[in-house]
Amino acid sequence: MAQQHPGPQRGQDGPETGRSGAHRRGGTGRTAKKPRLSAQTWADAALEAIAEGGLAAVAIEPLAARLGTTKGSFYWHFSNRDALIDAALDRWAEINTEGTIAGVEEEPDPEQRIRLLFAFAIQAATEDPLEVALLATAGHPRVSAALRRVTERRVAYVADLFAALGFPPAEARRRGLLAYTVYLGHAQLGHAAPSVLPPEKDGEFRTYLDDALGVLMRR
C-alpha cells in the first residue's frame, strides 16, 4: 500500500564535467567531480513530479534542473522518457508495496498485521498524493499496467492475511478485495473531500478504522 517515497538527492551523474561550482584541485587544472546521480535518484525525482503534477510533470529538462544537473545525466541512465516512467513505476511498487509488506510481516499475528497494514497505508495515502495522481492517469498504458500488477499483488497479500485468519480461499479473496476498496476509497476521499473523514483527534479515526476492519474480519 502507500508509503511516502523518498525525495531525490541532488548531485551529478554521467560523463558531465566542468560544471559551475566545481572547484579546482591544487593547480592541476582538473575539476572535482560531484557525486554521481543514480538511476534511482532520477526515478525518485520522477515520482515526486508525478505526485505534484501528474504524469505530464515528468519532463527531462525540469527534472534535471530540480536535481542540479543536465540532460546528459539523464541519458547516462535512460534512453528516453518512457524508460524513466517505467523505472519510476517500478520504484513506486518497490517502496509502496513490497516495502510496506516487508514491514508488516514483522508482526506475527495475522489480525494485527491487517490492522497495522491499513492504519499505515491509509494514513500514508492520505498524506501523499502520489497514489491518487497515478489513479488519475490510469488511462496511460504504462501506468495502467503498473496499477494492475500492484493491485493484484496487494489484493493477493491481503487475501493471504484473511486466509491466515481461517477464512476459506474464495472468502479470503472476497474480503481481501473488499478491504482494498476501503483503502482506495479512503485515499480518494482524503484528497478530494477530507472534511468528511473522521479526524485524528480524540481517537476518532482509530475508532473508525477499527470498526471498518472489525466488519471485514467478522465471521
Short mmCIF file of C-alpha atoms in Angstrom, two decimals:
data_model
loop_
_atom_site.label_atom_id
_atom_site.label_comp_id
_atom_site.label_asym_id
_atom_site.label_seq_id
_atom_site.Cartn_x
_atom_site.Cartn_y
_atom_site.Cartn_z
CA MET A 1 0.00 0.00 0.00
CA ALA A 2 1.09 3.58 0.16
CA GLN A 3 4.31 4.62 1.73
CA GLN A 4 5.85 8.03 1.38
CA HIS A 5 8.54 7.92 -1.27
CA PRO A 6 11.97 9.37 -0.56
CA GLY A 7 12.92 12.63 -2.19
CA PRO A 8 15.69 12.71 -4.76
CA GLN A 9 19.26 13.55 -3.84
CA ARG A 10 20.89 16.40 -5.67
CA GLY A 11 24.19 15.93 -7.41
CA GLN A 12 25.63 14.96 -10.76
CA ASP A 13 25.96 11.81 -12.81
CA GLY A 14 27.28 10.57 -16.09
CA PRO A 15 30.08 11.94 -18.24
CA GLU A 16 29.47 15.62 -17.42
CA THR A 17 32.47 17.67 -16.23
CA GLY A 18 33.37 21.29 -15.75
CA ARG A 19 30.00 22.45 -14.41
CA SER A 20 29.75 25.65 -12.39
CA GLY A 21 30.52 25.20 -8.73
CA ALA A 22 33.26 22.59 -9.27
CA HIS A 23 36.48 23.59 -7.52
CA ARG A 24 39.98 23.17 -8.89
CA ARG A 25 42.39 20.91 -7.09
CA GLY A 26 45.90 22.11 -6.43
CA GLY A 27 46.62 23.83 -9.75
CA THR A 28 46.41 20.67 -11.86
CA GLY A 29 43.62 22.17 -13.92
CA ARG A 30 41.31 19.28 -13.10
CA THR A 31 37.86 19.88 -11.69
CA ALA A 32 36.48 17.85 -8.80
CA LYS A 33 33.58 15.69 -9.82
CA LYS A 34 30.30 15.94 -7.99
CA PRO A 35 28.73 12.78 -6.60
CA ARG A 36 27.02 10.83 -9.36
CA LEU A 37 23.26 10.68 -9.58
CA SER A 38 21.92 7.15 -9.77
CA ALA A 39 19.04 5.92 -11.88
CA GLN A 40 17.14 5.51 -8.60
CA THR A 41 17.60 9.22 -7.83
CA TRP A 42 16.07 10.07 -11.19
CA ALA A 43 13.20 7.65 -10.55
CA ASP A 44 12.55 9.22 -7.14
CA ALA A 45 12.53 12.68 -8.71
CA ALA A 46 10.04 11.47 -11.31
CA LEU A 47 7.78 10.13 -8.55
CA GLU A 48 7.87 13.50 -6.79
CA ALA A 49 6.95 15.19 -10.06
CA ILE A 50 4.02 12.80 -10.59
CA ALA A 51 2.77 13.48 -7.06
CA GLU A 52 2.91 17.21 -7.69
CA GLY A 53 1.63 17.47 -11.24
CA GLY A 54 0.67 14.09 -12.64
CA LEU A 55 2.40 12.14 -15.37
CA ALA A 56 2.70 15.24 -17.55
CA ALA A 57 5.12 16.69 -14.98
CA VAL A 58 7.72 14.05 -15.85
CA ALA A 59 9.84 16.13 -18.22
CA ILE A 60 13.59 15.69 -18.57
CA GLU A 61 14.79 19.30 -18.51
CA PRO A 62 12.73 20.39 -15.43
CA LEU A 63 13.80 17.25 -13.57
CA ALA A 64 17.44 17.91 -14.43
CA ALA A 65 17.08 21.46 -13.10
CA ARG A 66 15.49 20.14 -9.92
CA LEU A 67 18.38 17.75 -9.43
CA GLY A 68 21.02 20.35 -10.25
CA THR A 69 22.36 18.51 -13.29
CA THR A 70 21.92 18.40 -17.06
CA LYS A 71 20.19 16.17 -19.57
CA GLY A 72 23.46 14.31 -20.07
CA SER A 73 22.97 12.74 -16.64
CA PHE A 74 19.53 11.52 -17.67
CA TYR A 75 20.78 9.91 -20.88
CA TRP A 76 23.57 8.21 -18.94
CA HIS A 77 20.84 6.02 -17.40
CA PHE A 78 17.78 6.17 -19.66
CA SER A 79 17.20 6.02 -23.39
CA ASN A 80 14.04 8.13 -23.27
CA ARG A 81 11.23 9.47 -21.08
CA ASP A 82 9.25 6.22 -21.23
CA ALA A 83 12.20 4.35 -19.74
CA LEU A 84 12.23 6.81 -16.83
CA ILE A 85 8.49 6.39 -16.32
CA ASP A 86 8.94 2.61 -16.21
CA ALA A 87 11.75 2.96 -13.66
CA ALA A 88 9.64 5.33 -11.55
CA LEU A 89 6.69 2.96 -11.55
CA ASP A 90 8.94 0.05 -10.57
CA ARG A 91 10.33 2.20 -7.76
CA TRP A 92 6.80 3.04 -6.61
CA ALA A 93 5.91 -0.65 -6.46
CA GLU A 94 9.13 -1.38 -4.56
CA ILE A 95 8.57 1.29 -1.91
CA ASN A 96 4.80 1.47 -1.58
CA THR A 97 4.01 -2.22 -1.88
CA GLU A 98 6.96 -4.51 -1.22
CA GLY A 99 8.46 -2.18 1.39
CA THR A 100 5.16 -1.90 3.23
CA ILE A 101 4.56 -5.65 3.14
CA ALA A 102 8.05 -6.33 4.47
CA GLY A 103 7.41 -4.02 7.42
CA VAL A 104 4.03 -5.56 8.21
CA GLU A 105 5.45 -9.09 8.06
CA GLU A 106 7.46 -8.38 11.21
CA GLU A 107 4.17 -8.72 13.15
CA PRO A 108 3.47 -12.44 13.81
CA ASP A 109 -0.29 -12.18 14.41
CA PRO A 110 -2.33 -12.03 11.13
CA GLU A 111 -5.14 -9.93 12.61
CA GLN A 112 -2.65 -7.38 13.89
CA ARG A 113 -0.89 -7.42 10.50
CA ILE A 114 -4.18 -6.44 8.86
CA ARG A 115 -4.71 -3.63 11.35
CA LEU A 116 -1.13 -2.38 11.03
CA LEU A 117 -1.26 -2.55 7.25
CA PHE A 118 -4.41 -0.49 6.91
CA ALA A 119 -3.56 2.04 9.60
CA PHE A 120 -0.22 2.72 7.93
CA ALA A 121 -1.39 2.54 4.32
CA ILE A 122 -4.43 4.75 4.77
CA GLN A 123 -2.50 7.41 6.65
CA ALA A 124 0.32 7.42 4.09
CA ALA A 125 -2.07 7.57 1.13
CA THR A 126 -3.93 10.48 2.73
CA GLU A 127 -0.72 12.43 3.29
CA ASP A 128 0.99 11.61 -0.01
CA PRO A 129 -0.87 12.43 -3.27
CA LEU A 130 1.19 10.02 -5.39
CA GLU A 131 -1.28 7.12 -5.38
CA VAL A 132 -4.21 9.36 -6.27
CA ALA A 133 -2.15 11.02 -9.01
CA LEU A 134 -1.37 7.62 -10.52
CA LEU A 135 -5.01 6.56 -10.35
CA ALA A 136 -5.94 9.77 -12.17
CA THR A 137 -3.65 8.79 -15.06
CA ALA A 138 -4.76 5.14 -15.21
CA GLY A 139 -5.58 5.59 -18.90
CA HIS A 140 -1.88 5.75 -19.75
CA PRO A 141 -0.79 2.25 -20.85
CA ARG A 142 2.34 2.18 -18.71
CA VAL A 143 0.53 3.41 -15.61
CA SER A 144 -2.37 1.05 -16.28
CA ALA A 145 -0.05 -1.96 -16.45
CA ALA A 146 1.74 -0.93 -13.25
CA LEU A 147 -1.52 -0.33 -11.40
CA ARG A 148 -2.77 -3.75 -12.45
CA ARG A 149 0.39 -5.51 -11.24
CA VAL A 150 0.46 -3.62 -7.94
CA THR A 151 -3.27 -4.06 -7.30
CA GLU A 152 -3.09 -7.80 -7.94
CA ARG A 153 -0.11 -8.09 -5.59
CA ARG A 154 -1.79 -6.08 -2.84
CA VAL A 155 -5.15 -7.84 -3.06
CA ALA A 156 -3.43 -11.24 -3.07
CA TYR A 157 -1.41 -10.30 0.02
CA VAL A 158 -4.45 -9.08 1.94
CA ALA A 159 -6.34 -12.21 0.88
CA ASP A 160 -3.50 -14.29 2.32
CA LEU A 161 -3.90 -12.44 5.61
CA PHE A 162 -7.60 -13.28 5.72
CA ALA A 163 -6.77 -16.89 4.84
CA ALA A 164 -4.36 -16.92 7.78
CA LEU A 165 -7.32 -15.97 9.97
CA GLY A 166 -9.05 -19.18 8.86
CA PHE A 167 -11.29 -17.98 6.02
CA PRO A 168 -11.63 -20.36 3.03
CA PRO A 169 -9.65 -19.22 -0.06
CA ALA A 170 -12.62 -17.85 -2.02
CA GLU A 171 -13.96 -15.98 1.01
CA ALA A 172 -10.49 -14.69 1.86
CA ARG A 173 -10.15 -13.35 -1.68
CA ARG A 174 -13.52 -11.57 -1.50
CA ARG A 175 -12.67 -10.00 1.83
CA GLY A 176 -9.22 -9.01 0.63
CA LEU A 177 -10.75 -7.28 -2.38
CA LEU A 178 -13.35 -5.54 -0.23
CA ALA A 179 -10.66 -4.39 2.19
CA TYR A 180 -8.66 -2.96 -0.69
CA THR A 181 -11.66 -1.00 -1.94
CA VAL A 182 -11.95 0.50 1.56
CA TYR A 183 -8.34 1.62 1.29
CA LEU A 184 -8.80 3.13 -2.19
CA GLY A 185 -11.99 4.91 -1.19
CA HIS A 186 -10.36 6.42 1.86
CA ALA A 187 -7.33 7.51 -0.15
CA GLN A 188 -9.54 9.26 -2.70
CA LEU A 189 -11.64 10.95 -0.02
CA GLY A 190 -8.52 12.04 1.84
CA HIS A 191 -7.61 14.25 -1.11
CA ALA A 192 -10.98 15.07 -2.68
CA ALA A 193 -13.10 15.70 0.43
CA PRO A 194 -11.02 15.30 3.60
CA SER A 195 -13.61 17.08 5.74
CA VAL A 196 -15.99 14.10 5.50
CA LEU A 197 -13.48 11.76 7.16
CA PRO A 198 -13.19 11.36 10.92
CA PRO A 199 -10.40 13.49 12.45
CA GLU A 200 -7.30 12.08 14.10
CA LYS A 201 -8.00 13.89 17.39
CA ASP A 202 -9.56 12.04 20.31
CA GLY A 203 -9.02 8.73 18.56
CA GLU A 204 -11.95 9.17 16.15
CA PHE A 205 -10.00 7.97 13.13
CA ARG A 206 -8.71 4.94 15.01
CA THR A 207 -12.24 4.04 16.08
CA TYR A 208 -13.49 4.42 12.51
CA LEU A 209 -10.72 2.19 11.16
CA ASP A 210 -11.20 -0.43 13.88
CA ASP A 211 -14.94 -0.56 13.13
CA ALA A 212 -14.34 -0.96 9.39
CA LEU A 213 -11.79 -3.73 9.88
CA GLY A 214 -13.95 -5.37 12.52
CA VAL A 215 -16.75 -5.71 9.97
CA LEU A 216 -14.34 -7.13 7.40
CA MET A 217 -12.99 -9.71 9.85
CA ARG A 218 -16.36 -10.70 11.31
CA ARG A 219 -17.27 -14.34 10.78
#
